[in-house]
Amino acid sequence: MNPVTFTTADILNNFDDEIDRHLRITLGCHADKVDSDYLARALMIAVRDRLVQAWSNTQARQTANAKRQVYYLSLEFLIGRSLSNAVANLDLEDTIRQTLHKYGVELEEVASQEHDAGLGNGGLGRLAACFLDSCANLQLPVVGYGLRYEYGMFHQEVENGRQIEKPDHWLRNGNPWELERPDHMRRVHFYGHTEHYHDRTGRPKVRWANSQDVLAMPFDMPIPGYRNDTVNTLRLWKATATDEFDLQEFNAGSYTEAVAAKNMAEQITMVLYPNDSSENGKELRLKQQYFLVSASLQDVISNWVDRHGNDFTEFGAANCFQLNDTHPACAVPELMRLLMDDYDFEWDDAWKVTQQCMAYTNHTLLPEALERWSVGLFSNLLPRLMEIIHEINNRFLVSVAQMYPSDEGLLRRVSLIEDGEHPHVRMAYLAIVGSFSVNGVAGLHTDLLKSGLFRDFHQIWPNKFNNKTNGVTQRRWLAHCNPALSSLLTSRIGDEWITRLEKISDIRPFAEEADFRAEWRVARQENKQRLIDFVEQETGIVMMPEALFDIQVKRIHEYKRQLLNVLHVIHLYDRIQRGDTVGMVPRCVLIGGKAAPGYYIAKLIVKLINNVARVVNVDEKCQKLLKLIFLPNYRVTAMEVICPATELSEQISTAGKEASGTGNMKFMMNGALTIGTLDGANIEIRENTGDENFFLFGMDAAEVARCRENYNPDAIIAADPQIDTIMRMLEGGRFSADEPGVFSALTEGLRNPYDSWLTIADLRSFIDAQQRVNQAYKDQDAWTRMSILNTASSGWFSSDRTISQYADDIWKVQPVK
Ligand code: 26W
């Protein structure tokens, strides 16, 4: 058929008509029923239509010209909303505002109707979303592969101070961005057994027999670049039942039951696991992981075969898979399986290809977060993969034994199978052995991987290891979420920073101009007011506009030490009670974040924050000086209001525990000052902004290690009257009058000499640093200068920089213009 093309002008001229047509015809909305929800849907469809042409052009261009394609495999993509992002990237804002004014609404109001795509837990998932944005911005041939969960990250509510989880049915009103692609459906095997046989030429072969199969249906989401005619793809798989599944399992007499049983297959992509940093070993989770990996690899291979037939000579050089943590580590044995069983590769050739195109990113040092799968469970669910893993391990251990003869301990330590009564597969080791690149996500993190967690592997393959410090996209995390500051920046240095954040350092000299500082404060105050309104709407609490906005938002976890933050609030509360308030600046402390549903201590921390808040916020004496707020249901969209209004960013993890952090970068970019430990990317933030513009406290990673050797929290508490008072208030029930003893697990943890998080050890230093913050805030002019210098120094923390480094050092991939 002949191709039909529209010019951009045709489309733009008709924007009004088009919205009208989508309202009336696509959505069947009667003229007197038009509201911001209908308008949002009509608008999203109209914007998506504009993306489609550039989208298929991008695909054609990349297929024709890219020497190497990259696939970002991730169980999580924490996208948030897409409308405003697409509107900005297509430069449609003015056109759309005009159209919407005819309906008497603002773009912001319409955009706020869109449901967050919350297909991730936290840092790792949001990083994947920032990376896709940067890849599109840099015009790199990168496809994201993930799962289309029916239910994303749970919705958090608070009842009697406790977290309650509610399901997040984000697809209820449809997802206008996605395009279903039934012609690219794939089939994934589970269970069954393997059969070894000889093919017609007498070669030994293996087949996976009697498997139960599930179909993988792809849904594509467009990822638009910033005004560059590039639209990349995020392909999300949905599990659906095969028809024979029903016939096999159920007899013909129970037709309706058989059809209903389709649910079993469709369970696989029903819900995102809300665990962040602790693995739980559930079979369904392994099913999800393998489902993603198998569907995606088959997709890539089938596209390859379409273009090159069965000639795989260049496959390894032309394709690169980036594994987002170990969650998709089954890609290693799965690629081996597909090459050997389906395309007749010999082991050595398949292994060469696999090692040539896999790369692994580690995101955590916490031992409890390292994925291990029981060999029994694995063999049952994925029998063919388990065989391949055993073979990879045997060959690997033979080569290690050759390199380091008679080091039995080493062989046991690096084995992919952890021996014991219940042997387990160590997924991180599988990923390391199968990849040509292993990277950490901040300088300290990579150093600790090399010297600690992966020490033996670093000794074997020093050149595999490399660092890629994380970054965030300034398009969402500054240009979009902070219009006041963005236009102020652009008025002085132009708008090149939107695509080249290193340019933001040009703002540095303006820190010395009083007028500019005054304008900076006006923008900040406008943002604080936006947050005040948001918080009042969500919690009923009214923050004081003149107060220091002191904010900690992230997953609730012991290592992130929200507890340390609360102990400081209790200290301020005590000072206010005692009348010790000379020179104290008013402060609003806001804490937000979700606890994993099965993480008892994290949930208790949520309860403590809420209980302390209840006491502080009704106290007469605190009214003008102190508020504590727990903001429920922290999510991407909430951060878009929070980070522009933040003055003090809390990055207070136990040194050596936070791999990088990325919230810390969003705050810095928006002009917040950081109070933090020498952990993760805080170290690089401090290096860039300068020691004098960063509030440092606490032990560094080396001191933490030494501290553990003879840690005596009781002695520290007894020797420091202020700390002693804090503990007495907690233990005396000041915040648990109606439920005596509820917090004993927390106070006992604090006093435990084996407390992994060493909270009491850093408390004095933290209180003192907070006092320095207090003094600094009194000089608003000096504070503003520091704020400007933080923004001016944030160029390094753009995910564009991070992705350029992945592209140059790991992927060896060029932009396709
Ligand atoms: C198996 C359960 C599970 C689920 C998620 C284990 C571990 C995870 C992630 C690794 C948790 C995570 O999001 N890690 C964060 O990754 C960010 C992006 O690199 C870093 O900035 C954070 O420091 C790190 O905690």
PDB file of C-alpha atoms and ligand atoms in Angstrom, residues 76 121-128 131 273-280 285 289 324-327 361-366 368-371 373 441 445 470 555 559-560 657-665 680-681, ligand 1:
ATOM      1  CA  GLU A  76      10.943  -1.897  37.348  1.00  0.00           C
ATOM      2  CA  ASN A 121       9.775   0.492  44.222  1.00  0.00           C
ATOM      3  CA  GLY A 122      12.222   3.334  44.519  1.00  0.00           C
ATOM      4  CA  GLY A 123      15.706   4.275  43.388  1.00  0.00           C
ATOM      5  CA  LEU A 124      16.379   1.431  40.983  1.00  0.00           C
ATOM      6  CA  GLY A 125      13.041   1.809  39.195  1.00  0.00           C
ATOM      7  CA  ARG A 126      13.192   5.594  38.976  1.00  0.00           C
ATOM      8  CA  LEU A 127      16.772   5.376  37.701  1.00  0.00           C
ATOM      9  CA  ALA A 128      15.557   3.173  34.838  1.00  0.00           C
ATOM     10  CA  PHE A 131      17.900   6.544  31.896  1.00  0.00           C
ATOM     11  CA  TYR A 273       6.605  -7.033  44.366  1.00  0.00           C
ATOM     12  CA  PRO A 274       6.847  -4.186  46.871  1.00  0.00           C
ATOM     13  CA  ASN A 275      10.094  -5.424  48.430  1.00  0.00           C
ATOM     14  CA  ASP A 276      12.964  -3.082  48.258  1.00  0.00           C
ATOM     15  CA  SER A 277      16.264  -4.525  49.400  1.00  0.00           C
ATOM     16  CA  SER A 278      15.224  -7.856  50.810  1.00  0.00           C
ATOM     17  CA  GLU A 279      14.597 -10.889  48.678  1.00  0.00           C
ATOM     18  CA  ASN A 280      11.775 -13.235  49.649  1.00  0.00           C
ATOM     19  CA  ARG A 285       8.789 -13.575  41.577  1.00  0.00           C
ATOM     20  CA  GLN A 289      11.923 -12.547  36.184  1.00  0.00           C
ATOM     21  CA  ASN A 324      19.293  -3.711  36.093  1.00  0.00           C
ATOM     22  CA  ASP A 325      20.513  -5.534  39.186  1.00  0.00           C
ATOM     23  CA  THR A 326      20.275  -9.333  39.308  1.00  0.00           C
ATOM     24  CA  HIS A 327      16.510  -9.366  38.809  1.00  0.00           C
ATOM     25  CA  THR A 361      24.731  -3.168  37.257  1.00  0.00           C
ATOM     26  CA  ASN A 362      24.732  -3.751  40.996  1.00  0.00           C
ATOM     27  CA  HIS A 363      22.551  -1.433  43.100  1.00  0.00           C
ATOM     28  CA  THR A 364      23.048  -2.579  46.641  1.00  0.00           C
ATOM     29  CA  LEU A 365      25.638  -3.672  49.169  1.00  0.00           C
ATOM     30  CA  LEU A 366      23.141  -5.042  51.670  1.00  0.00           C
ATOM     31  CA  GLU A 368      20.058  -9.458  52.630  1.00  0.00           C
ATOM     32  CA  ALA A 369      19.204  -7.932  49.244  1.00  0.00           C
ATOM     33  CA  LEU A 370      21.347 -10.360  47.244  1.00  0.00           C
ATOM     34  CA  GLU A 371      19.084 -12.674  45.337  1.00  0.00           C
ATOM     35  CA  TRP A 373      17.076 -19.009  44.543  1.00  0.00           C
ATOM     36  CA  VAL A 441      26.432   3.254  40.884  1.00  0.00           C
ATOM     37  CA  HIS A 445      29.897   1.904  46.098  1.00  0.00           C
ATOM     38  CA  ASN A 470      23.996   7.678  38.919  1.00  0.00           C
ATOM     39  CA  ARG A 555      11.819   4.156  51.133  1.00  0.00           C
ATOM     40  CA  TYR A 559      19.861   1.800  57.000  1.00  0.00           C
ATOM     41  CA  LYS A 560      18.415   5.088  55.711  1.00  0.00           C
ATOM     42  CA  LYS A 657      25.088   1.264  53.030  1.00  0.00           C
ATOM     43  CA  GLU A 658      23.459   3.573  50.455  1.00  0.00           C
ATOM     44  CA  ALA A 659      24.771   2.527  47.055  1.00  0.00           C
ATOM     45  CA  SER A 660      24.252   5.971  45.562  1.00  0.00           C
ATOM     46  CA  GLY A 661      20.999   7.734  46.255  1.00  0.00           C
ATOM     47  CA  THR A 662      19.296   9.761  43.520  1.00  0.00           C
ATOM     48  CA  GLY A 663      16.824  11.820  45.558  1.00  0.00           C
ATOM     49  CA  ASN A 664      19.924  13.586  46.947  1.00  0.00           C
ATOM     50  CA  MET A 665      20.673  14.754  43.364  1.00  0.00           C
ATOM     51  CA  GLY A 680      26.967   6.874  48.209  1.00  0.00           C
ATOM     52  CA  ALA A 681      26.854   9.838  45.864  1.00  0.00           C
TER      53      ALA A 681
HETATM   54  C1  26W B   1      14.961  -8.649  45.550  1.00  0.00           C
HETATM   55  C2  26W B   1      14.395  -7.491  46.241  1.00  0.00           C
HETATM   56  C3  26W B   1      15.065  -6.235  45.873  1.00  0.00           C
HETATM   57  C4  26W B   1      14.358  -5.270  45.197  1.00  0.00           C
HETATM   58  C5  26W B   1      14.962  -4.094  44.848  1.00  0.00           C
HETATM   59  C6  26W B   1      16.373  -6.025  46.194  1.00  0.00           C
HETATM   60  C7  26W B   1      16.978  -4.850  45.854  1.00  0.00           C
HETATM   61  C8  26W B   1      16.278  -3.883  45.177  1.00  0.00           C
HETATM   62  C9  26W B   1      16.960  -2.633  44.744  1.00  0.00           C
HETATM   63  C10 26W B   1      18.420  -2.900  44.485  1.00  0.00           C
HETATM   64  C11 26W B   1      16.767  -1.522  45.691  1.00  0.00           C
HETATM   65  C12 26W B   1      17.144  -0.193  45.114  1.00  0.00           C
HETATM   66  O1  26W B   1      16.313   0.491  44.566  1.00  0.00           O
HETATM   67  N1  26W B   1      18.412   0.220  45.261  1.00  0.00           N
HETATM   68  C13 26W B   1      18.768   1.605  45.028  1.00  0.00           C
HETATM   69  O2  26W B   1      19.203   1.797  43.698  1.00  0.00           O
HETATM   70  C14 26W B   1      19.412   3.170  43.448  1.00  0.00           C
HETATM   71  C15 26W B   1      19.746   3.319  41.981  1.00  0.00           C
HETATM   72  O3  26W B   1      21.018   2.844  41.709  1.00  0.00           O
HETATM   73  C16 26W B   1      20.496   3.722  44.357  1.00  0.00           C
HETATM   74  O4  26W B   1      20.604   5.101  44.133  1.00  0.00           O
HETATM   75  C17 26W B   1      20.154   3.469  45.819  1.00  0.00           C
HETATM   76  O5  26W B   1      21.226   3.848  46.651  1.00  0.00           O
HETATM   77  C18 26W B   1      19.833   2.005  46.021  1.00  0.00           C
HETATM   78  O6  26W B   1      19.369   1.777  47.342  1.00  0.00           O
END
